[in-house]
Amino acid sequence: MIIVLSQKASGQEKDSLRRDLEKRGFEIHESQGKTTTIWGLVGDTSSITEDELLAYDSVKTVRRIKEAYKLANREAKPEDTVVEVSGRKIGGGYFQVIAGPCSIESQTQITEVAESIRQAGAGLLRGGAFKPRTSPYSFQGLREDGLQLLLEAKKATGLPIVTEIMRPDAIPLFEEVDVIQVGARNMQNFELLKELGKLRKPILLKRGLANTLDELLMSAEYIMAGGNSQVILCERGIRTFETSMRNTLDISAIPMLKKKSHLPVVVDPSHAAGLRFMVEPLALAAVAAGADGLMIEVHNDPARALCDGPQSLTPAMFSELMDKVKKLLPLSGKQMEQGE
Amino acid sequence: MIIVLSQKASGQEKDSLRRDLEKRGFEIHESQGKTTTIWGLVGDTSSITEDELLAYDSVKTVRRIKEAYKLANREAKPEDTVVEVSGRKIGGGYFQVIAGPCSIESQTQITEVAESIRQAGAGLLRGGAFKPRTSPYSFQGLREDGLQLLLEAKKATGLPIVTEIMRPDAIPLFEEVDVIQVGARNMQNFELLKELGKLRKPILLKRGLANTLDELLMSAEYIMAGGNSQVILCERGIRTFETSMRNTLDISAIPMLKKKSHLPVVVDPSHAAGLRFMVEPLALAAVAAGADGLMIEVHNDPARALCDGPQSLTPAMFSELMDKVKKLLPLSGKQMEQGE
Amino acid sequence: MIIVLSQKASGQEKDSLRRDLEKRGFEIHESQGKTTTIWGLVGDTSSITEDELLAYDSVKTVRRIKEAYKLANREAKPEDTVVEVSGRKIGGGYFQVIAGPCSIESQTQITEVAESIRQAGAGLLRGGAFKPRTSPYSFQGLREDGLQLLLEAKKATGLPIVTEIMRPDAIPLFEEVDVIQVGARNMQNFELLKELGKLRKPILLKRGLANTLDELLMSAEYIMAGGNSQVILCERGIRTFETSMRNTLDISAIPMLKKKSHLPVVVDPSHAAGLRFMVEPLALAAVAAGADGLMIEVHNDPARALCDGPQSLTPAMFSELMDKVKKLLPLSGKQMEQGE
Amino acid sequence: MIIVLSQKASGQEKDSLRRDLEKRGFEIHESQGKTTTIWGLVGDTSSITEDELLAYDSVKTVRRIKEAYKLANREAKPEDTVVEVSGRKIGGGYFQVIAGPCSIESQTQITEVAESIRQAGAGLLRGGAFKPRTSPYSFQGLREDGLQLLLEAKKATGLPIVTEIMRPDAIPLFEEVDVIQVGARNMQNFELLKELGKLRKPILLKRGLANTLDELLMSAEYIMAGGNSQVILCERGIRTFETSMRNTLDISAIPMLKKKSHLPVVVDPSHAAGLRFMVEPLALAAVAAGADGLMIEVHNDPARALCDGPQSLTPAMFSELMDKVKKLLPLSGKQMEQGE
């Protein structure tokens, strides 16, 4: 952490700041320029925020040198993390496709979709039981019943399942769920993250609509600080001024996250675009940019889907996409394996 | 709701869409142009989303005419809602200032601050016990103990209190809290909103960092749909590309929210700016633009505040600000009353 | 400028960087921490960009301490700049209202509007002759003829005039124009700025839709570096994700610009909101936040305005607004004077 | 264009609006719902803006159905436009790589880089002579001299050249330039666009930092409306809240622009990321998403580049990238041809 002192800071103010910092266990390296005094702060700076320092009138500006996330940081663990879900690996050269409907609607629907994506080569099944909806008047998911149907589809197809949690006290319901998803709107639901940190189960953490990559990694850190190191990061589009699509897929997030962190990065082109015709080009772009996996919405009857119909692929479209992904993967030096 | 049909839509596709809509109880008014067919959808369109319609290949575009929020809508209730907190009114010409420290740190701190803001004319005391922090390594608030100290400060000063909740299962702890605050990061924590809708207690709902005003009103609608109509909206700055301040206060939100809704609108200039010197001009701007109240961070020793020090006013600065607010209020046709 | 060296930087790389910097006349202060080496760069850092330093593999990160703008910087000139337009002062406690139609349409229109705003107390007349329009099929302004009509209105009312320039080679046409406006879309039209720097005439520089305040000040610096120090800054709304209004007025820009710079700051609430009912609350908010002036669109028949009708006030509405502004000004410690 | 009338609109107001619209040659189709009156406007709606209609108090909301751009619209010309530059084709299945330094610095530099990119397979040479720089104190390009050096490099290597124009009166200097580039900051420099519309020479039009895709197409329309149909669109990153990279590459712009328009779409990953290590993954992502070309910054000594060093590839890195692009192209059904 670098602290630039204000030119107007008195000797007394500086001493007071110095004492406060030393009391917290930091060492100070002073560098005196012609008009500027700079302090380098040595110690575990993850416990101090820029704001705590800026609160002193004697401080002009602060620059964090070392990131505040430690466990998620690639500097702390240079090799890629490989998350294993019932024998299926993601990260470190292993690629997985997670597919399924936005929301679980009926036994027929989820089982049909599950079977079709399995045949096309998807490694995990997704399906929403608890649905975060902007409007209280929209379909809120089948909830417990939906979870039950998803578990049946898991049994029928052998596909591990991914589904979203929305509140800490619902965790017991997710015992047989293979990967618990934290949605974009809950990325900074810190109480939820803390509870998920106590589990020993993979967590798929979606980036919030307007959260920076550093904030995403700080949220991963919440889970990891609790002892659960199996975090999969997911880029799903951010909110910008552009209005012709629902969200703007931040494709640069892939190389940047992989530089900053060792955690696997999955991309959800369906939510990013919100439009069916864009899912394939965005999915292929994500593979080319180095993603470790994809998350794709597939529905057997998109026009009658209870949510996110406009962005859902039909099973036939999904199968075509998978063929292209399979051709592209070798160029990215990655392999897709569906377990045995 | 207006539906513009795709030029390529076949008769069969149109019939199928028409049947689906009629099955859901909507009536269709068709208007046939030279190249464009437009349907007007008549019925309770709050139960249908644009996405459900766009999922049909036969639909080119959709435009909602009537807002999806009903109870929060000024069309449904033209007169201003006045929320009453232990005899102190907000909205409908009544103005309130909520002040206090970002987080509760000790009995001395909260009681001193509470007493000073009461003397300066604040009507409600705020203080954070459960703190949403970006980093798991930052101070997370005194939690239950903090709540206890806040209740003691309430007793000592007679000021009703406002504090933040972060998870649904914590509600029982908030029984003696006068106004429950939902923070920006939880604005779309729908499970929490649903539970708060079951209470009969004022809720201060902060706008999310990247949420539109319509989304804010939809979140208010979640609470109101549960039967709790005492919602206070709070603008606290949005996330933009500008880097010289923490957030960008959306001052336009005040007149726009008051046009769209009958709910009171409070502004938090402290979090918006993140910088002490900007709190006063932004607070005065909010009053001039028609806000129903202010929420201001005050700390007796900002430099040693455990959170948000850079934006906290000292009691003396707060007192000066209050003098200016009092002079400005008559020009806005509002009055501040502190109960008896 | 602070340079944090990469841990991986070799001694040879550091020497090479040091030589390059010393050749450019900078002195280097080194501070050696446990894991981090920091250089403080001493000299005129306005001539070096962060990018030039980041291009070296040996550099991890760079932090500018001293702003790159020198002439526009309040540190270089602590007292407020007062711009004088035909005896009317803006800045340093003097407040001016600039009003008039978005575009000049006819002699009757511009003269009628000019007369009505003069009576209401406006100090300067605005009117667009050359109009930047998103579509080539939209009305592009009356151009030279419009300028002529504006000059006639100036003669008829005695009001100094403000109008927009769009290309460097048009400067000769603006000889009798009192204040030349640079529109938001041309804020970084550097060739135009350079030419305006050669004039000795006030320039009203509007902030671009997605430009930071530092970029705005760098554009002011372009004009000032040419020798023209009469720059008036104008905040007119920025582009964000919010869709219920045209732009988001960045009210915080007022105190922040006044802290960073000594130049006067004017606010254009008409373009910011794009909606008539929001002009008054935003205008009053700007005054309360410390603006040095307002720029307001007024049209005698908004519904038939050839541009920006939805945000234009009628003369009667403008007159009402002026009454409120006059009441508010004393609270801000400012005075409005219309010359003699 | 769909007009939703305000419920409060009087019969007289409606009649007045109807007369105004009919006078402008539009036909009105009325659809009367229970509470809502909707008018469909039939005629050439590219000449009317939403704002002109919203200026009427009787209008509640307006929705454009047909895009305001006509010549750039794929509906008007379903087949892809192929732009030909000295025999090298871009668009319609033809792919080109444009490469070279951010700014031309010396004969050796530009000739060396030109030769190396030619050998690696680039089809066009880029180099900046007139440089738009945020600071007046930064290197502004070699200007006329730089142009001269670029023309010499063209002669030496046979590569057609691309370079940026910044003002209308500079057009005569660009006679021997093969493709004239309009930079992001000039995307809405409408006076410049109009002049470029009079040429019969390819124009590379870069998207502004905060401009929507529809605005980009409207700017293309300015050029095309003048009679110059050879426009190449370029996505180069947009401005968002994310701070870890310079801009956010909007990868979705590729499929969306190709759906909306027939014009070729080129991607500039160098400016988007601003960081060397991200250029390759972003370039490959652009190819996978369907781009018609790439624009890449290459410098023989990035650390001493006078601009944009951090994002410039060395010739060796560029050559490696080209190998990967060549392997990827067949999967996208595109071919790269370098003329004869």
Coordinates of C-alpha atoms in Angstrom, one line a residue, chain B:
Chain B
M1 CA -48.3 -3.8 -23.8
I2 CA -47.7 -3.3 -27.5
I3 CA -46.4 -6.2 -29.6
V4 CA -44.9 -5.6 -33.0
L5 CA -45.1 -8.7 -35.0
S6 CA -42.2 -9.8 -37.2
Q7 CA -42.9 -9.3 -41.0
K8 CA -41.8 -12.9 -41.5
A9 CA -44.3 -14.3 -39.0
S10 CA -46.6 -16.9 -40.7
G11 CA -50.3 -17.0 -40.1
Q12 CA -49.9 -20.2 -38.1
E13 CA -47.3 -18.6 -35.8
K14 CA -49.6 -15.6 -35.2
D15 CA -52.5 -17.9 -34.4
S16 CA -50.4 -19.9 -31.9
L17 CA -49.3 -16.7 -30.2
R18 CA -52.8 -15.4 -30.1
R19 CA -54.1 -18.5 -28.5
D20 CA -51.4 -18.5 -25.9
L21 CA -52.2 -14.9 -25.0
E22 CA -56.0 -15.4 -24.9
K23 CA -55.5 -18.5 -22.7
R24 CA -53.8 -16.2 -20.2
G25 CA -56.7 -13.8 -20.2
F26 CA -55.5 -11.1 -22.5
E27 CA -57.5 -9.4 -25.2
I28 CA -55.8 -8.4 -28.4
H29 CA -56.4 -5.2 -30.4
E30 CA -54.9 -5.6 -33.9
S31 CA -53.7 -2.6 -36.0
Q32 CA -52.6 -3.5 -39.5
G33 CA -50.2 -1.1 -41.2
K34 CA -48.7 -1.4 -44.6
T35 CA -45.7 -3.4 -43.5
T36 CA -46.2 -3.8 -39.8
T37 CA -48.8 -5.6 -37.7
I38 CA -49.2 -4.3 -34.2
W39 CA -51.1 -5.9 -31.3
G40 CA -52.2 -4.0 -28.3
L41 CA -52.5 -6.3 -25.3
V42 CA -55.4 -5.5 -22.9
G43 CA -55.5 -7.0 -19.4
D44 CA -53.3 -7.1 -16.3
T45 CA -49.9 -6.9 -18.0
S46 CA -48.0 -6.8 -14.7
S47 CA -48.1 -10.6 -14.8
I48 CA -46.3 -10.9 -18.2
T49 CA -42.7 -10.0 -19.0
E50 CA -41.3 -8.6 -22.3
D51 CA -39.1 -11.7 -22.4
E52 CA -42.0 -14.1 -22.5
L53 CA -43.3 -12.4 -25.6
L54 CA -39.9 -12.0 -27.3
A55 CA -39.3 -15.7 -27.0
Y56 CA -41.8 -16.1 -29.8
D57 CA -40.1 -16.0 -33.2
S58 CA -43.2 -14.2 -34.6
V59 CA -42.6 -11.2 -32.3
K60 CA -40.2 -8.4 -33.5
T61 CA -40.4 -6.1 -30.5
V62 CA -42.4 -5.4 -27.4
R63 CA -43.1 -2.2 -25.6
R64 CA -44.6 -2.0 -22.1
I65 CA -47.0 0.9 -21.8
K66 CA -48.2 0.3 -18.3
E67 CA -45.5 -0.1 -15.7
A68 CA -45.2 -3.5 -14.1
Y69 CA -45.3 -2.1 -10.6
K70 CA -48.9 -1.4 -9.4
L71 CA -48.9 -0.6 -5.7
A72 CA -45.8 1.7 -5.9
N73 CA -47.3 3.5 -8.9
R74 CA -48.5 7.0 -8.6
E75 CA -51.2 6.3 -11.1
A76 CA -52.7 3.9 -8.6
K77 CA -52.4 6.4 -5.7
P78 CA -51.9 10.0 -6.7
E79 CA -51.4 11.5 -3.3
D80 CA -48.0 11.3 -1.6
T81 CA -47.5 8.5 1.0
V82 CA -46.5 9.8 4.4
V83 CA -44.5 7.2 6.4
E84 CA -44.7 7.7 10.1
V85 CA -41.9 6.6 12.4
S86 CA -42.8 6.9 16.1
G87 CA -44.7 10.1 15.3
R88 CA -42.1 11.5 12.9
K89 CA -43.4 11.9 9.4
I90 CA -41.5 11.5 6.1
G91 CA -43.1 12.4 2.7
G92 CA -46.0 14.6 1.7
G93 CA -44.3 17.8 2.7
Y94 CA -42.6 16.3 5.8
F95 CA -38.8 16.2 5.8
Q96 CA -36.5 14.2 8.0
V97 CA -32.8 13.9 8.5
I98 CA -31.4 10.5 9.4
A99 CA -27.9 10.7 10.8
G100 CA -25.3 8.7 12.6
P101 CA -22.1 6.7 12.1
C102 CA -21.5 4.1 9.4
S103 CA -20.9 1.5 12.0
I104 CA -21.5 1.3 15.6
E105 CA -18.2 0.9 17.4
S106 CA -18.7 1.4 21.2
Q107 CA -21.3 2.7 23.6
T108 CA -19.5 6.0 24.0
Q109 CA -19.3 6.5 20.2
I110 CA -22.9 5.8 19.4
T111 CA -24.3 7.7 22.3
E112 CA -22.1 10.8 21.8
V113 CA -22.9 10.9 18.1
A114 CA -26.6 10.3 18.8
E115 CA -26.8 13.2 21.2
S116 CA -25.0 15.6 18.9
I117 CA -27.2 14.9 15.9
R118 CA -30.3 15.1 18.0
Q119 CA -29.2 18.6 19.2
A120 CA -28.5 19.6 15.6
G121 CA -32.1 18.7 14.6
A122 CA -31.8 15.2 13.1
G123 CA -35.1 13.2 13.5
L124 CA -33.7 9.6 13.3
L125 CA -30.5 7.9 14.3
R126 CA -28.7 5.5 11.9
G127 CA -25.9 3.1 12.8
G128 CA -24.7 -0.1 11.2
A129 CA -24.5 -3.3 13.3
F130 CA -24.4 -5.8 10.4
K131 CA -22.0 -4.4 7.8
P132 CA -21.8 -5.6 4.2
R133 CA -18.1 -5.3 3.3
T134 CA -16.4 -6.1 0.0
S135 CA -13.6 -7.9 1.8
P136 CA -14.0 -10.8 4.2
Y137 CA -11.0 -9.3 6.0
S138 CA -12.6 -5.9 6.8
F139 CA -14.5 -5.2 10.0
Q140 CA -17.9 -6.8 9.7
G141 CA -19.7 -4.8 12.3
L142 CA -20.4 -5.5 16.0
R143 CA -23.5 -7.5 14.8
E144 CA -25.8 -8.4 17.7
D145 CA -23.8 -6.4 20.2
G146 CA -23.9 -3.4 17.9
L147 CA -27.7 -3.7 17.7
Q148 CA -27.8 -3.7 21.5
L149 CA -25.7 -0.5 21.7
L150 CA -28.0 1.2 19.2
L151 CA -31.0 0.3 21.2
E152 CA -29.4 1.9 24.2
A153 CA -28.7 5.1 22.3
K154 CA -32.3 5.1 21.2
K155 CA -33.3 4.9 24.8
A156 CA -30.9 7.6 25.9
T157 CA -31.9 10.1 23.2
G158 CA -35.4 9.2 22.3
L159 CA -34.5 9.0 18.6
P160 CA -36.1 6.3 16.5
I161 CA -33.4 4.1 14.9
V162 CA -32.6 2.9 11.4
T163 CA -30.3 -0.1 10.8
E164 CA -29.5 -2.5 8.0
I165 CA -30.6 -6.1 7.7
M166 CA -28.6 -8.6 5.6
R167 CA -30.5 -11.9 5.8
P168 CA -34.1 -13.1 6.2
D169 CA -33.5 -15.2 9.3
A170 CA -32.2 -12.2 11.2
I171 CA -35.6 -10.5 11.2
P172 CA -36.4 -11.5 14.9
L173 CA -33.4 -9.5 16.0
F174 CA -34.9 -6.3 14.5
E175 CA -38.1 -6.2 16.6
E176 CA -37.3 -3.0 18.4
V177 CA -35.7 -1.3 15.3
D178 CA -37.9 1.5 14.0
V179 CA -36.9 1.4 10.3
I180 CA -35.2 -1.6 8.7
Q181 CA -32.8 -0.6 6.0
V182 CA -32.1 -2.7 2.9
G183 CA -28.7 -1.9 1.6
A184 CA -27.8 -1.2 -2.1
R185 CA -26.2 -4.7 -2.5
N186 CA -29.4 -6.3 -1.3
M187 CA -31.9 -4.3 -3.3
Q188 CA -32.6 -7.4 -5.4
N189 CA -32.3 -9.9 -2.6
F190 CA -35.8 -10.9 -3.4
E191 CA -36.1 -13.5 -0.6
L192 CA -35.3 -10.8 1.9
L193 CA -37.8 -8.4 0.4
K194 CA -40.5 -11.0 0.6
E195 CA -39.9 -11.5 4.3
L196 CA -39.9 -7.8 4.9
G197 CA -43.2 -7.5 3.1
K198 CA -44.7 -9.6 5.9
L199 CA -43.8 -7.0 8.5
R200 CA -45.7 -3.9 9.4
K201 CA -42.7 -1.7 9.9
P202 CA -41.1 1.0 7.7
I203 CA -38.5 -0.2 5.3
L204 CA -35.8 2.1 3.9
L205 CA -34.9 0.6 0.5
K206 CA -31.6 1.7 -1.0
R207 CA -31.2 1.7 -4.8
G208 CA -28.6 -0.7 -6.1
L209 CA -25.4 0.6 -7.6
A210 CA -26.5 -0.3 -11.1
N211 CA -30.2 -0.6 -10.8
T212 CA -32.7 1.5 -12.8
L213 CA -35.4 3.4 -11.1
D214 CA -38.0 1.0 -12.5
E215 CA -36.1 -1.9 -10.9
L216 CA -36.0 0.0 -7.6
L217 CA -39.8 0.4 -7.8
M218 CA -40.2 -3.3 -8.6
S219 CA -38.2 -4.1 -5.4
A220 CA -40.5 -1.7 -3.5
E221 CA -43.4 -3.6 -5.1
Y222 CA -42.1 -6.9 -3.6
I223 CA -42.4 -5.4 -0.1
M224 CA -45.7 -3.8 -0.8
A225 CA -47.2 -6.9 -2.5
G226 CA -46.6 -8.7 0.9
G227 CA -48.8 -6.1 2.5
N228 CA -46.2 -3.7 3.9
S229 CA -46.9 -0.3 2.3
Q230 CA -44.4 1.7 4.4
V231 CA -41.5 1.9 2.0
I232 CA -39.0 4.8 1.9
L233 CA -36.9 4.9 -1.3
C234 CA -33.3 6.0 -1.0
E235 CA -31.0 7.2 -3.8
R236 CA -27.3 6.7 -2.8
G237 CA -25.3 7.1 -6.0
I238 CA -24.8 4.9 -9.0
R239 CA -21.8 3.3 -10.6
T240 CA -20.6 5.1 -13.7
F241 CA -17.3 5.5 -15.6
E242 CA -16.3 8.6 -13.5
T243 CA -13.4 7.8 -11.2
S244 CA -12.8 11.0 -9.2
M245 CA -15.6 10.1 -6.7
R246 CA -16.9 6.8 -5.4
N247 CA -20.3 6.9 -7.0
T248 CA -22.3 9.4 -9.1
L249 CA -25.3 10.8 -7.2
D250 CA -28.3 10.5 -9.5
I251 CA -30.0 13.8 -8.6
S252 CA -32.6 13.3 -11.4
A253 CA -33.8 10.2 -9.6
I254 CA -35.6 12.5 -7.1
P255 CA -38.1 14.2 -9.6
M256 CA -38.4 11.0 -11.6
L257 CA -39.2 8.8 -8.7
K258 CA -41.7 11.3 -7.4
K259 CA -43.4 11.4 -10.8
K260 CA -43.5 7.6 -11.1
S261 CA -44.4 6.8 -7.5
H262 CA -46.1 8.2 -4.3
L263 CA -43.4 6.9 -2.0
P264 CA -41.1 9.2 -0.1
V265 CA -37.6 9.7 -1.5
V266 CA -34.6 10.1 0.7
V267 CA -31.0 10.9 -0.5
D268 CA -27.7 9.6 1.0
P269 CA -25.0 12.0 -0.2
S270 CA -22.4 10.5 2.1
H271 CA -22.2 7.2 0.3
A272 CA -22.8 8.8 -3.1
A273 CA -19.7 10.9 -2.9
G274 CA -17.5 9.0 -0.5
L275 CA -15.7 12.3 0.2
R276 CA -16.4 14.7 3.1
F277 CA -16.2 18.0 1.2
M278 CA -18.9 16.9 -1.2
V279 CA -21.5 15.9 1.4
E280 CA -22.9 19.5 2.0
P281 CA -23.3 20.6 -1.6
L282 CA -24.9 17.3 -2.5
A283 CA -27.2 17.4 0.5
L284 CA -28.4 20.9 -0.4
A285 CA -28.8 19.9 -4.0
A286 CA -31.0 17.0 -2.9
V287 CA -33.2 19.4 -0.9
A288 CA -33.5 21.8 -3.8
A289 CA -34.5 19.0 -6.1
G290 CA -37.3 18.0 -3.9
A291 CA -36.1 15.1 -1.7
D292 CA -38.2 14.2 1.4
G293 CA -35.2 13.5 3.6
L294 CA -31.5 13.1 3.9
M295 CA -29.3 10.3 5.3
I296 CA -25.9 11.6 6.6
E297 CA -22.9 9.9 8.1
V298 CA -21.6 11.6 11.2
H299 CA -18.7 10.3 13.3
N300 CA -17.1 11.9 16.4
D301 CA -13.6 10.9 15.1
P302 CA -13.7 10.2 11.4
A303 CA -10.1 9.4 11.0
R304 CA -10.5 6.4 13.4
A305 CA -13.9 5.3 12.1
L306 CA -13.9 1.6 11.4
C307 CA -15.7 2.2 8.1
D308 CA -16.4 5.0 5.7
G309 CA -14.3 7.5 7.5
P310 CA -13.6 9.7 4.4
Q311 CA -17.2 10.6 4.0
S312 CA -18.2 11.1 7.6
L313 CA -18.9 14.6 8.9
T314 CA -17.9 15.7 12.4
P315 CA -20.8 16.8 14.6
A316 CA -19.7 20.4 14.1
M317 CA -19.9 20.0 10.3
F318 CA -23.2 18.3 10.5
S319 CA -24.6 21.1 12.7
E320 CA -23.6 23.7 10.1
L321 CA -25.2 21.6 7.3
M322 CA -28.4 21.4 9.3
D323 CA -28.5 25.2 9.6
K324 CA -28.3 25.5 5.8
V325 CA -30.9 22.8 5.2
K326 CA -33.3 24.6 7.6
K327 CA -32.9 27.8 5.5
L328 CA -33.5 26.0 2.3
L329 CA -36.5 23.9 3.2
P330 CA -39.1 26.7 3.1
L331 CA -38.1 27.4 -0.5
S332 CA -39.0 23.8 -1.3
G333 CA -42.3 24.0 0.5
K334 CA -41.3 21.4 3.0
Q335 CA -41.2 21.3 6.8
M336 CA -39.0 19.4 9.2
E337 CA -40.7 18.2 12.4
Q338 CA -39.0 16.1 15.1
G339 CA -42.1 14.7 16.7
E340 CA -42.8 15.8 20.2

